[in-house]
Amino acid sequence: MSAPEILERFGRRLRVGFVGGGAGSVIGRTHLLALRADGLAELVAGCLSSDPDRADASARALLLPPERSYPDWRTMIERERDRADGIDVAVIITPPLYHAEIAEGFLAAGMSVLCEKPMTATLAEAEALTKAVESSTGLFAVTHCYTGYPMVREARHLVRSGALGEIRLVEGQFAGGEPSLLREPGDPSTRHWRFRASAMGRASLLGEIGSHVHNIVEYVTGHRVTEVSAHLSTVAARREVYDNAYLTVGFGNGAAGRLWSSFVAAGAEHGLEFRIFGDDGSLHWRQDDPEYLWLLRPGRGMTRVSRGMATTSGFSQAATRIRPGHPEGYLMAFANIYRDCAHAVMRTRLGEDASRELAALPDVRDGLSTMRLLEAAVAAHESGRTVPVGG
């Protein structure tokens, strides 16, 4: 069903509230653009910053009514729950230290939640949040935005349809090296949360970007990581967290893999990519060149699978908005997460089956899987042994 069709049937746009994402947020503006792309939702409320002045200034810039700019998320829940036109979905765009408590609060109020990654700061929080999602009437998804790319979804379709045969080897990396990542700032107080041990411990790297590479290989292959050995290191001077991580992993189906996460791959502009090898062929995708997926078969030439072509799967085409030859890019991939979430919430409210939309979205089980890997990787590094990933 198209966006106009579901919107007409639902009778209004979804009402969304942001927690975080105000002026100065690294990702807030991206969320706003993604939310607006299909016209399915509108931002009507928010607790946009923990700084009251910044929160109010952000609300004014977004033309939010003053009475719907809240000083804290608890007040936001209380007042929005009591409004006839209260929010349907809360989007959590705070550092991960606060994700679990905020998400549980909105879910307990019956509201759906779209949560930034990593889903939580600790495994214990992830386990508790999983239970909260299971007992709530609200829906829950994690914004692993790269799963919204049509060619990532095409890769998932090809793997799941058996085009590669049994999956044997998995290579994934998110290795960036922008100037802002390579070195610590002169003033330590200006550090981003990802470089503060207080945020997620010394292994925050595995939550910040490692969560993406872990999620995307599980999303595409359909197999969970079940064991890990790890080497974590700190390269940048004066840095209090690890900024490079090599993980050797095993998957539930017996496949072997390697996951590399880094902030110090100097010169790399982004660095997310994966290679999936099966008995009958392999796939390669790079976020730096996301319009294409490369399919390789033994004894045959490489096949470039292009986004938007009629030969791609329905799953991929449903995530494609613009005709071939006109690049879509990151924002539209992010917008696919919002569109799938909006469709799922609307269908659920209409009493319809939303399983197709929900199946496309990273969910609480995926977030839990990442936190299990993070804890196991730290234990593996500290012990020098291969450690099972719980679950």
CSV table of C-alpha atoms in Angstrom, one decimal:
chain,number,residue,atom,x,y,z
A,1,MET,CA,0.0,0.0,0.0
A,2,SER,CA,1.3,3.4,-0.9
A,3,ALA,CA,1.9,6.3,1.5
A,4,PRO,CA,-1.1,8.3,0.2
A,5,GLU,CA,-3.4,5.3,0.4
A,6,ILE,CA,-2.5,4.4,4.0
A,7,LEU,CA,-2.7,8.1,5.0
A,8,GLU,CA,-6.2,8.4,3.5
A,9,ARG,CA,-7.4,5.3,5.3
A,10,PHE,CA,-5.9,6.3,8.6
A,11,GLY,CA,-7.4,9.8,8.3
A,12,ARG,CA,-4.4,11.9,9.6
A,13,ARG,CA,-0.7,12.0,9.9
A,14,LEU,CA,1.0,10.2,12.8
A,15,ARG,CA,1.8,12.6,15.6
A,16,VAL,CA,5.5,12.3,16.6
A,17,GLY,CA,7.5,13.6,19.6
A,18,PHE,CA,11.3,13.8,19.7
A,19,VAL,CA,13.3,13.2,22.9
A,20,GLY,CA,16.6,14.8,22.0
A,21,GLY,CA,17.5,15.9,18.5
A,22,GLY,CA,17.5,19.6,19.0
A,23,ALA,CA,20.1,22.2,18.0
A,24,GLY,CA,23.6,20.8,18.1
A,25,SER,CA,22.4,17.1,17.8
A,26,VAL,CA,24.6,15.1,15.4
A,27,ILE,CA,21.7,13.2,14.0
A,28,GLY,CA,18.6,15.2,14.9
A,29,ARG,CA,18.3,17.0,11.6
A,30,THR,CA,18.6,13.8,9.7
A,31,HIS,CA,15.7,12.3,11.7
A,32,LEU,CA,13.6,15.4,10.9
A,33,LEU,CA,14.2,15.1,7.2
A,34,ALA,CA,13.5,11.4,7.2
A,35,LEU,CA,10.3,11.8,9.1
A,36,ARG,CA,9.0,14.4,6.6
A,37,ALA,CA,10.0,12.5,3.4
A,38,ASP,CA,6.7,10.7,2.9
A,39,GLY,CA,4.3,13.1,4.6
A,40,LEU,CA,3.1,10.3,6.9
A,41,ALA,CA,4.0,11.9,10.1
A,42,GLU,CA,4.5,15.3,11.7
A,43,LEU,CA,6.6,16.5,14.6
A,44,VAL,CA,4.2,18.0,17.2
A,45,ALA,CA,6.0,17.8,20.5
A,46,GLY,CA,9.4,17.3,22.1
A,47,CYS,CA,11.8,17.4,24.9
A,48,LEU,CA,14.6,18.5,22.5
A,49,SER,CA,17.5,19.0,24.8
A,50,SER,CA,18.5,18.5,28.4
A,51,ASP,CA,19.5,22.2,28.3
A,52,PRO,CA,16.3,24.2,28.8
A,53,ASP,CA,17.4,27.2,26.7
A,54,ARG,CA,18.5,25.0,23.8
A,55,ALA,CA,15.3,23.0,24.1
A,56,ASP,CA,13.1,26.1,23.9
A,57,ALA,CA,15.1,27.6,21.1
A,58,SER,CA,14.9,24.3,19.1
A,59,ALA,CA,11.2,24.1,19.6
A,60,ARG,CA,10.7,27.7,18.4
A,61,ALA,CA,12.8,27.0,15.3
A,62,LEU,CA,10.6,24.0,14.6
A,63,LEU,CA,7.4,26.0,15.2
A,64,LEU,CA,6.3,23.7,18.0
A,65,PRO,CA,3.6,25.1,20.3
A,66,PRO,CA,5.3,26.4,23.5
A,67,GLU,CA,3.0,24.1,25.7
A,68,ARG,CA,4.4,21.1,23.8
A,69,SER,CA,8.0,21.8,24.4
A,70,TYR,CA,8.7,19.9,27.6
A,71,PRO,CA,11.5,20.3,30.2
A,72,ASP,CA,11.9,16.5,30.5
A,73,TRP,CA,10.7,13.3,29.0
A,74,ARG,CA,8.6,12.3,32.1
A,75,THR,CA,6.6,15.5,31.8
A,76,MET,CA,6.2,14.9,28.1
A,77,ILE,CA,4.7,11.4,28.7
A,78,GLU,CA,2.3,12.7,31.4
A,79,ARG,CA,1.0,15.5,29.3
A,80,GLU,CA,0.9,13.9,25.9
A,81,ARG,CA,-0.9,10.8,27.3
A,82,ASP,CA,-3.7,13.1,28.6
A,83,ARG,CA,-4.2,15.0,25.4
A,84,ALA,CA,-6.8,14.0,22.8
A,85,ASP,CA,-4.2,14.8,20.2
A,86,GLY,CA,-1.3,13.2,22.0
A,87,ILE,CA,1.7,11.7,20.2
A,88,ASP,CA,1.5,8.2,18.6
A,89,VAL,CA,5.3,7.7,18.4
A,90,ALA,CA,8.2,8.8,20.5
A,91,VAL,CA,11.6,9.0,18.8
A,92,ILE,CA,14.6,8.7,21.2
A,93,ILE,CA,17.6,10.6,19.9
A,94,THR,CA,19.6,10.8,23.2
A,95,PRO,CA,22.9,9.2,24.1
A,96,PRO,CA,22.4,5.5,24.8
A,97,LEU,CA,22.9,5.9,28.5
A,98,TYR,CA,19.3,7.2,28.6
A,99,HIS,CA,17.6,5.0,26.0
A,100,ALA,CA,16.2,2.2,28.1
A,101,GLU,CA,14.5,4.2,30.8
A,102,ILE,CA,12.9,6.6,28.3
A,103,ALA,CA,11.7,3.8,26.0
A,104,GLU,CA,10.2,1.9,28.9
A,105,GLY,CA,8.4,5.0,30.0
A,106,PHE,CA,6.7,5.6,26.6
A,107,LEU,CA,6.0,2.0,26.1
A,108,ALA,CA,4.3,1.8,29.5
A,109,ALA,CA,2.1,4.7,28.4
A,110,GLY,CA,1.0,2.7,25.3
A,111,MET,CA,3.0,4.8,22.8
A,112,SER,CA,5.2,3.3,20.1
A,113,VAL,CA,8.9,4.0,20.1
A,114,LEU,CA,11.6,4.5,17.5
A,115,CYS,CA,14.9,4.3,19.2
A,116,GLU,CA,18.4,5.3,18.1
A,117,LYS,CA,21.2,2.8,18.3
A,118,PRO,CA,22.7,1.3,20.2
A,119,MET,CA,19.4,0.3,21.8
A,120,THR,CA,20.7,0.5,25.3
A,121,ALA,CA,23.9,1.1,27.2
A,122,THR,CA,24.1,-2.3,28.9
A,123,LEU,CA,22.9,-5.9,28.3
A,124,ALA,CA,20.9,-5.8,31.5
A,125,GLU,CA,19.0,-2.8,30.2
A,126,ALA,CA,18.4,-4.5,26.8
A,127,GLU,CA,17.0,-7.6,28.5
A,128,ALA,CA,14.6,-5.4,30.6
A,129,LEU,CA,13.6,-3.4,27.6
A,130,THR,CA,12.8,-6.6,25.7
A,131,LYS,CA,10.4,-7.6,28.4
A,132,ALA,CA,8.8,-4.1,28.3
A,133,VAL,CA,8.3,-4.3,24.6
A,134,GLU,CA,6.7,-7.7,24.9
A,135,SER,CA,4.2,-6.4,27.5
A,136,SER,CA,3.3,-3.1,25.7
A,137,THR,CA,0.7,-2.3,23.2
A,138,GLY,CA,3.1,0.0,21.5
A,139,LEU,CA,5.5,-1.0,18.7
A,140,PHE,CA,9.2,-0.7,19.0
A,141,ALA,CA,12.0,-0.4,16.3
A,142,VAL,CA,15.6,0.6,16.3
A,143,THR,CA,17.0,3.1,13.7
A,144,HIS,CA,19.6,1.0,12.1
A,145,CYS,CA,19.2,3.2,9.1
A,146,TYR,CA,21.5,1.4,6.7
A,147,THR,CA,19.0,-1.5,6.5
A,148,GLY,CA,16.8,0.9,4.7
A,149,TYR,CA,19.0,0.9,1.6
A,150,PRO,CA,17.3,-0.9,-1.4
A,151,MET,CA,20.5,-2.8,-2.2
A,152,VAL,CA,20.9,-4.0,1.4
A,153,ARG,CA,17.4,-5.3,1.2
A,154,GLU,CA,18.2,-6.9,-2.2
A,155,ALA,CA,21.1,-8.6,-0.6
A,156,ARG,CA,18.9,-9.9,2.2
A,157,HIS,CA,16.5,-11.2,-0.4
A,158,LEU,CA,19.2,-12.9,-2.4
A,159,VAL,CA,20.7,-14.6,0.6
A,160,ARG,CA,17.3,-15.7,2.0
A,161,SER,CA,16.2,-17.0,-1.4
A,162,GLY,CA,19.2,-19.3,-1.5
A,163,ALA,CA,21.0,-17.5,-4.4
A,164,LEU,CA,24.4,-18.0,-2.7
A,165,GLY,CA,23.8,-21.5,-1.3
A,166,GLU,CA,24.7,-22.1,2.3
A,167,ILE,CA,26.4,-19.1,3.9
A,168,ARG,CA,30.0,-19.9,4.9
A,169,LEU,CA,32.0,-16.7,5.4
A,170,VAL,CA,30.9,-13.2,6.5
A,171,GLU,CA,33.1,-10.1,6.4
A,172,GLY,CA,31.7,-6.8,7.8
A,173,GLN,CA,33.4,-3.5,8.6
A,174,PHE,CA,32.6,0.0,9.7
A,175,ALA,CA,36.0,1.7,9.6
A,176,GLY,CA,36.0,5.5,9.4
A,177,GLY,CA,38.7,8.0,9.7
A,178,GLU,CA,37.3,11.5,9.5
A,179,PRO,CA,39.4,14.3,11.2
A,180,SER,CA,36.9,14.6,14.0
A,181,LEU,CA,37.3,10.9,14.8
A,182,LEU,CA,41.1,10.5,14.4
A,183,ARG,CA,42.2,12.7,17.3
A,184,GLU,CA,41.0,13.9,20.7
A,185,PRO,CA,40.0,17.5,20.9
A,186,GLY,CA,42.2,19.9,22.8
A,187,ASP,CA,39.5,20.5,25.4
A,188,PRO,CA,38.4,17.1,26.8
A,189,SER,CA,35.1,18.7,27.9
A,190,THR,CA,34.1,19.0,24.2
A,191,ARG,CA,34.3,15.2,23.6
A,192,HIS,CA,31.3,13.6,21.9
A,193,TRP,CA,29.6,10.9,24.1
A,194,ARG,CA,31.1,8.2,21.9
A,195,PHE,CA,34.6,9.1,23.3
A,196,ARG,CA,33.5,9.1,27.0
A,197,ALA,CA,34.0,6.0,29.0
A,198,SER,CA,31.0,7.2,31.2
A,199,ALA,CA,28.6,6.6,28.3
A,200,MET,CA,29.0,2.9,27.6
A,201,GLY,CA,32.3,1.9,29.2
A,202,ARG,CA,35.6,1.7,27.3
A,203,ALA,CA,34.0,-0.3,24.5
A,204,SER,CA,31.5,2.4,23.4
A,205,LEU,CA,32.9,1.9,19.9
A,206,LEU,CA,31.1,-1.4,19.7
A,207,GLY,CA,27.8,0.4,20.5
A,208,GLU,CA,28.3,3.5,18.3
A,209,ILE,CA,29.4,2.0,15.0
A,210,GLY,CA,30.0,-1.7,15.9
A,211,SER,CA,26.3,-2.0,16.4
A,212,HIS,CA,25.7,-1.1,12.7
A,213,VAL,CA,28.1,-3.6,11.2
A,214,HIS,CA,26.9,-6.3,13.5
A,215,ASN,CA,23.2,-5.5,12.8
A,216,ILE,CA,23.7,-5.3,9.0
A,217,VAL,CA,25.4,-8.7,8.7
A,218,GLU,CA,22.7,-10.4,10.8
A,219,TYR,CA,20.0,-8.5,8.9
A,220,VAL,CA,21.3,-9.7,5.5
A,221,THR,CA,22.2,-13.3,6.5
A,222,GLY,CA,19.4,-14.1,8.9
A,223,HIS,CA,22.0,-15.7,11.2
A,224,ARG,CA,22.9,-14.6,14.7
A,225,VAL,CA,26.5,-14.4,16.0
A,226,THR,CA,27.0,-17.1,18.6
A,227,GLU,CA,30.6,-16.8,19.6
A,228,VAL,CA,33.4,-14.1,19.5
A,229,SER,CA,37.0,-13.5,20.1
A,230,ALA,CA,38.2,-9.9,20.2
A,231,HIS,CA,41.1,-7.6,20.1
A,232,LEU,CA,40.2,-4.1,21.3
A,233,SER,CA,42.8,-1.2,21.2
A,234,THR,CA,43.1,2.5,21.6
A,235,VAL,CA,45.2,4.3,18.9
A,236,ALA,CA,44.5,8.0,19.4
A,237,ALA,CA,46.5,9.7,22.2
A,238,ARG,CA,44.6,10.8,25.3
A,239,ARG,CA,41.5,8.8,24.3
A,240,GLU,CA,39.8,7.0,27.2
A,241,VAL,CA,37.9,4.5,25.1
A,242,TYR,CA,38.8,1.8,22.5
A,243,ASP,CA,38.8,3.2,19.0
A,244,ASN,CA,39.6,0.0,17.0
A,245,ALA,CA,38.1,-3.4,17.3
A,246,TYR,CA,38.7,-6.6,15.5
A,247,LEU,CA,36.2,-9.3,16.2
A,248,THR,CA,36.4,-12.9,15.0
A,249,VAL,CA,32.9,-14.4,15.1
A,250,GLY,CA,31.0,-17.6,14.6
A,251,PHE,CA,27.4,-17.7,13.4
A,252,GLY,CA,24.6,-20.1,14.4
A,253,ASN,CA,24.6,-21.9,11.1
A,254,GLY,CA,28.4,-22.6,11.4
A,255,ALA,CA,29.6,-19.7,9.2
A,256,ALA,CA,32.8,-17.9,10.3
A,257,GLY,CA,33.2,-14.2,10.1
A,258,ARG,CA,35.2,-11.1,11.0
A,259,LEU,CA,33.8,-7.7,12.1
A,260,TRP,CA,36.0,-4.6,12.1
A,261,SER,CA,35.0,-1.4,13.7
A,262,SER,CA,37.3,1.7,13.8
A,263,PHE,CA,37.4,5.4,14.3
A,264,VAL,CA,41.0,5.6,13.2
A,265,ALA,CA,41.0,4.2,9.6
A,266,ALA,CA,42.7,7.5,8.4
A,267,GLY,CA,41.2,8.8,5.2
A,268,ALA,CA,38.1,6.6,5.1
A,269,GLU,CA,35.1,8.8,4.6
A,270,HIS,CA,32.5,6.4,6.0
A,271,GLY,CA,33.6,2.7,5.8
A,272,LEU,CA,30.5,0.5,6.2
A,273,GLU,CA,30.5,-2.5,3.9
A,274,PHE,CA,30.0,-6.3,3.9
A,275,ARG,CA,30.9,-9.3,2.0
A,276,ILE,CA,28.8,-12.5,2.2
A,277,PHE,CA,30.2,-15.7,0.8
A,278,GLY,CA,28.2,-18.9,0.2
A,279,ASP,CA,28.8,-22.2,-1.5
A,280,ASP,CA,27.5,-20.8,-4.8
A,281,GLY,CA,28.6,-17.2,-4.9
A,282,SER,CA,29.1,-14.0,-2.9
A,283,LEU,CA,27.8,-10.5,-2.4
A,284,HIS,CA,29.6,-7.2,-1.8
A,285,TRP,CA,28.0,-3.9,-0.8
A,286,ARG,CA,29.6,-0.6,0.3
A,287,GLN,CA,27.8,2.4,1.8
A,288,ASP,CA,30.1,4.7,0.0
A,289,ASP,CA,28.6,3.4,-3.3
A,290,PRO,CA,25.2,2.3,-2.2
A,291,GLU,CA,23.3,2.2,-5.5
A,292,TYR,CA,24.9,-1.1,-6.5
A,293,LEU,CA,25.3,-4.6,-5.1
A,294,TRP,CA,27.9,-6.9,-6.6
A,295,LEU,CA,27.1,-10.5,-7.2
A,296,LEU,CA,30.0,-12.8,-7.9
A,297,ARG,CA,29.7,-16.5,-9.0
A,298,PRO,CA,32.5,-19.0,-9.4
A,299,GLY,CA,33.7,-19.1,-13.0
A,300,ARG,CA,31.5,-16.3,-14.2
A,301,GLY,CA,31.9,-12.5,-14.4
A,302,MET,CA,30.8,-10.1,-11.8
A,303,THR,CA,27.2,-8.9,-11.9
A,304,ARG,CA,26.4,-5.4,-10.9
A,305,VAL,CA,22.9,-5.3,-9.4
A,306,SER,CA,21.5,-1.8,-9.8
A,307,ARG,CA,18.9,-0.2,-7.6
A,308,GLY,CA,15.5,0.2,-9.1
A,309,MET,CA,15.7,-2.2,-11.9
A,310,ALA,CA,12.8,-4.4,-12.7
A,311,THR,CA,14.9,-7.5,-12.2
A,312,THR,CA,15.3,-6.7,-8.5
A,313,SER,CA,13.1,-8.2,-5.8
A,314,GLY,CA,9.8,-6.7,-4.6
A,315,PHE,CA,11.4,-6.2,-1.2
A,316,SER,CA,14.1,-4.0,-2.8
A,317,GLN,CA,11.7,-2.2,-5.1
A,318,ALA,CA,9.4,-1.4,-2.2
A,319,ALA,CA,12.3,0.5,-0.7
A,320,THR,CA,13.0,2.4,-4.0
A,321,ARG,CA,11.5,5.8,-4.5
A,322,ILE,CA,13.4,7.3,-7.4
A,323,ARG,CA,14.0,5.8,-10.9
A,324,PRO,CA,17.4,4.3,-11.8
A,325,GLY,CA,20.1,6.8,-12.7
A,326,HIS,CA,19.0,9.3,-10.1
A,327,PRO,CA,20.8,8.4,-6.8
A,328,GLU,CA,18.7,8.1,-3.7
A,329,GLY,CA,21.3,7.9,-1.0
A,330,TYR,CA,21.4,8.0,2.8
A,331,LEU,CA,18.4,10.2,3.6
A,332,MET,CA,16.0,8.1,1.6
A,333,ALA,CA,17.4,4.9,3.3
A,334,PHE,CA,16.7,6.6,6.6
A,335,ALA,CA,13.3,7.6,5.5
A,336,ASN,CA,12.5,4.0,4.7
A,337,ILE,CA,12.8,3.2,8.4
A,338,TYR,CA,10.4,6.0,9.2
A,339,ARG,CA,8.0,4.9,6.4
A,340,ASP,CA,8.0,1.2,7.5
A,341,CYS,CA,7.5,2.3,11.1
A,342,ALA,CA,4.6,4.6,10.2
A,343,HIS,CA,2.9,2.0,8.1
A,344,ALA,CA,3.2,-0.6,10.9
A,345,VAL,CA,1.7,1.8,13.5
A,346,MET,CA,-1.1,2.8,11.2
A,347,ARG,CA,-1.9,-0.7,10.2
A,348,THR,CA,-1.9,-1.9,13.8
A,349,ARG,CA,-4.2,1.0,14.8
A,350,LEU,CA,-6.5,0.0,11.9
A,351,GLY,CA,-6.6,-3.6,13.2
A,352,GLU,CA,-4.7,-4.9,10.2
A,353,ASP,CA,-1.7,-7.2,9.8
A,354,ALA,CA,1.6,-5.2,10.0
A,355,SER,CA,3.9,-8.2,9.9
A,356,ARG,CA,5.4,-7.3,6.5
A,357,GLU,CA,6.4,-3.8,7.6
A,358,LEU,CA,7.7,-5.1,11.0
A,359,ALA,CA,9.7,-7.8,9.4
A,360,ALA,CA,11.7,-5.2,7.5
A,361,LEU,CA,12.6,-3.2,10.6
A,362,PRO,CA,15.3,-3.8,13.1
A,363,ASP,CA,13.5,-4.6,16.4
A,364,VAL,CA,14.1,-5.1,20.1
A,365,ARG,CA,15.5,-8.6,19.5
A,366,ASP,CA,18.1,-7.2,17.1
A,367,GLY,CA,19.1,-4.6,19.7
A,368,LEU,CA,19.4,-7.3,22.3
A,369,SER,CA,21.5,-9.4,20.0
A,370,THR,CA,24.0,-6.5,19.6
A,371,MET,CA,24.2,-5.9,23.4
A,372,ARG,CA,24.9,-9.6,23.9
A,373,LEU,CA,27.8,-9.4,21.4
A,374,LEU,CA,29.2,-6.2,23.0
A,375,GLU,CA,29.3,-7.8,26.5
A,376,ALA,CA,30.8,-11.0,25.1
A,377,ALA,CA,33.4,-9.1,23.0
A,378,VAL,CA,34.7,-7.3,26.1
A,379,ALA,CA,34.9,-10.5,28.0
A,380,ALA,CA,36.7,-12.2,25.1
A,381,HIS,CA,39.2,-9.4,24.9
A,382,GLU,CA,39.9,-9.3,28.6
A,383,SER,CA,40.2,-13.1,28.9
A,384,GLY,CA,42.0,-13.7,25.6
A,385,ARG,CA,39.6,-16.6,24.8
A,386,THR,CA,36.6,-17.2,22.5
A,387,VAL,CA,33.4,-16.5,24.4
A,388,PRO,CA,29.9,-17.6,23.6
A,389,VAL,CA,27.4,-14.9,22.8
A,390,GLY,CA,24.4,-15.4,25.1
A,391,GLY,CA,20.9,-16.2,24.0
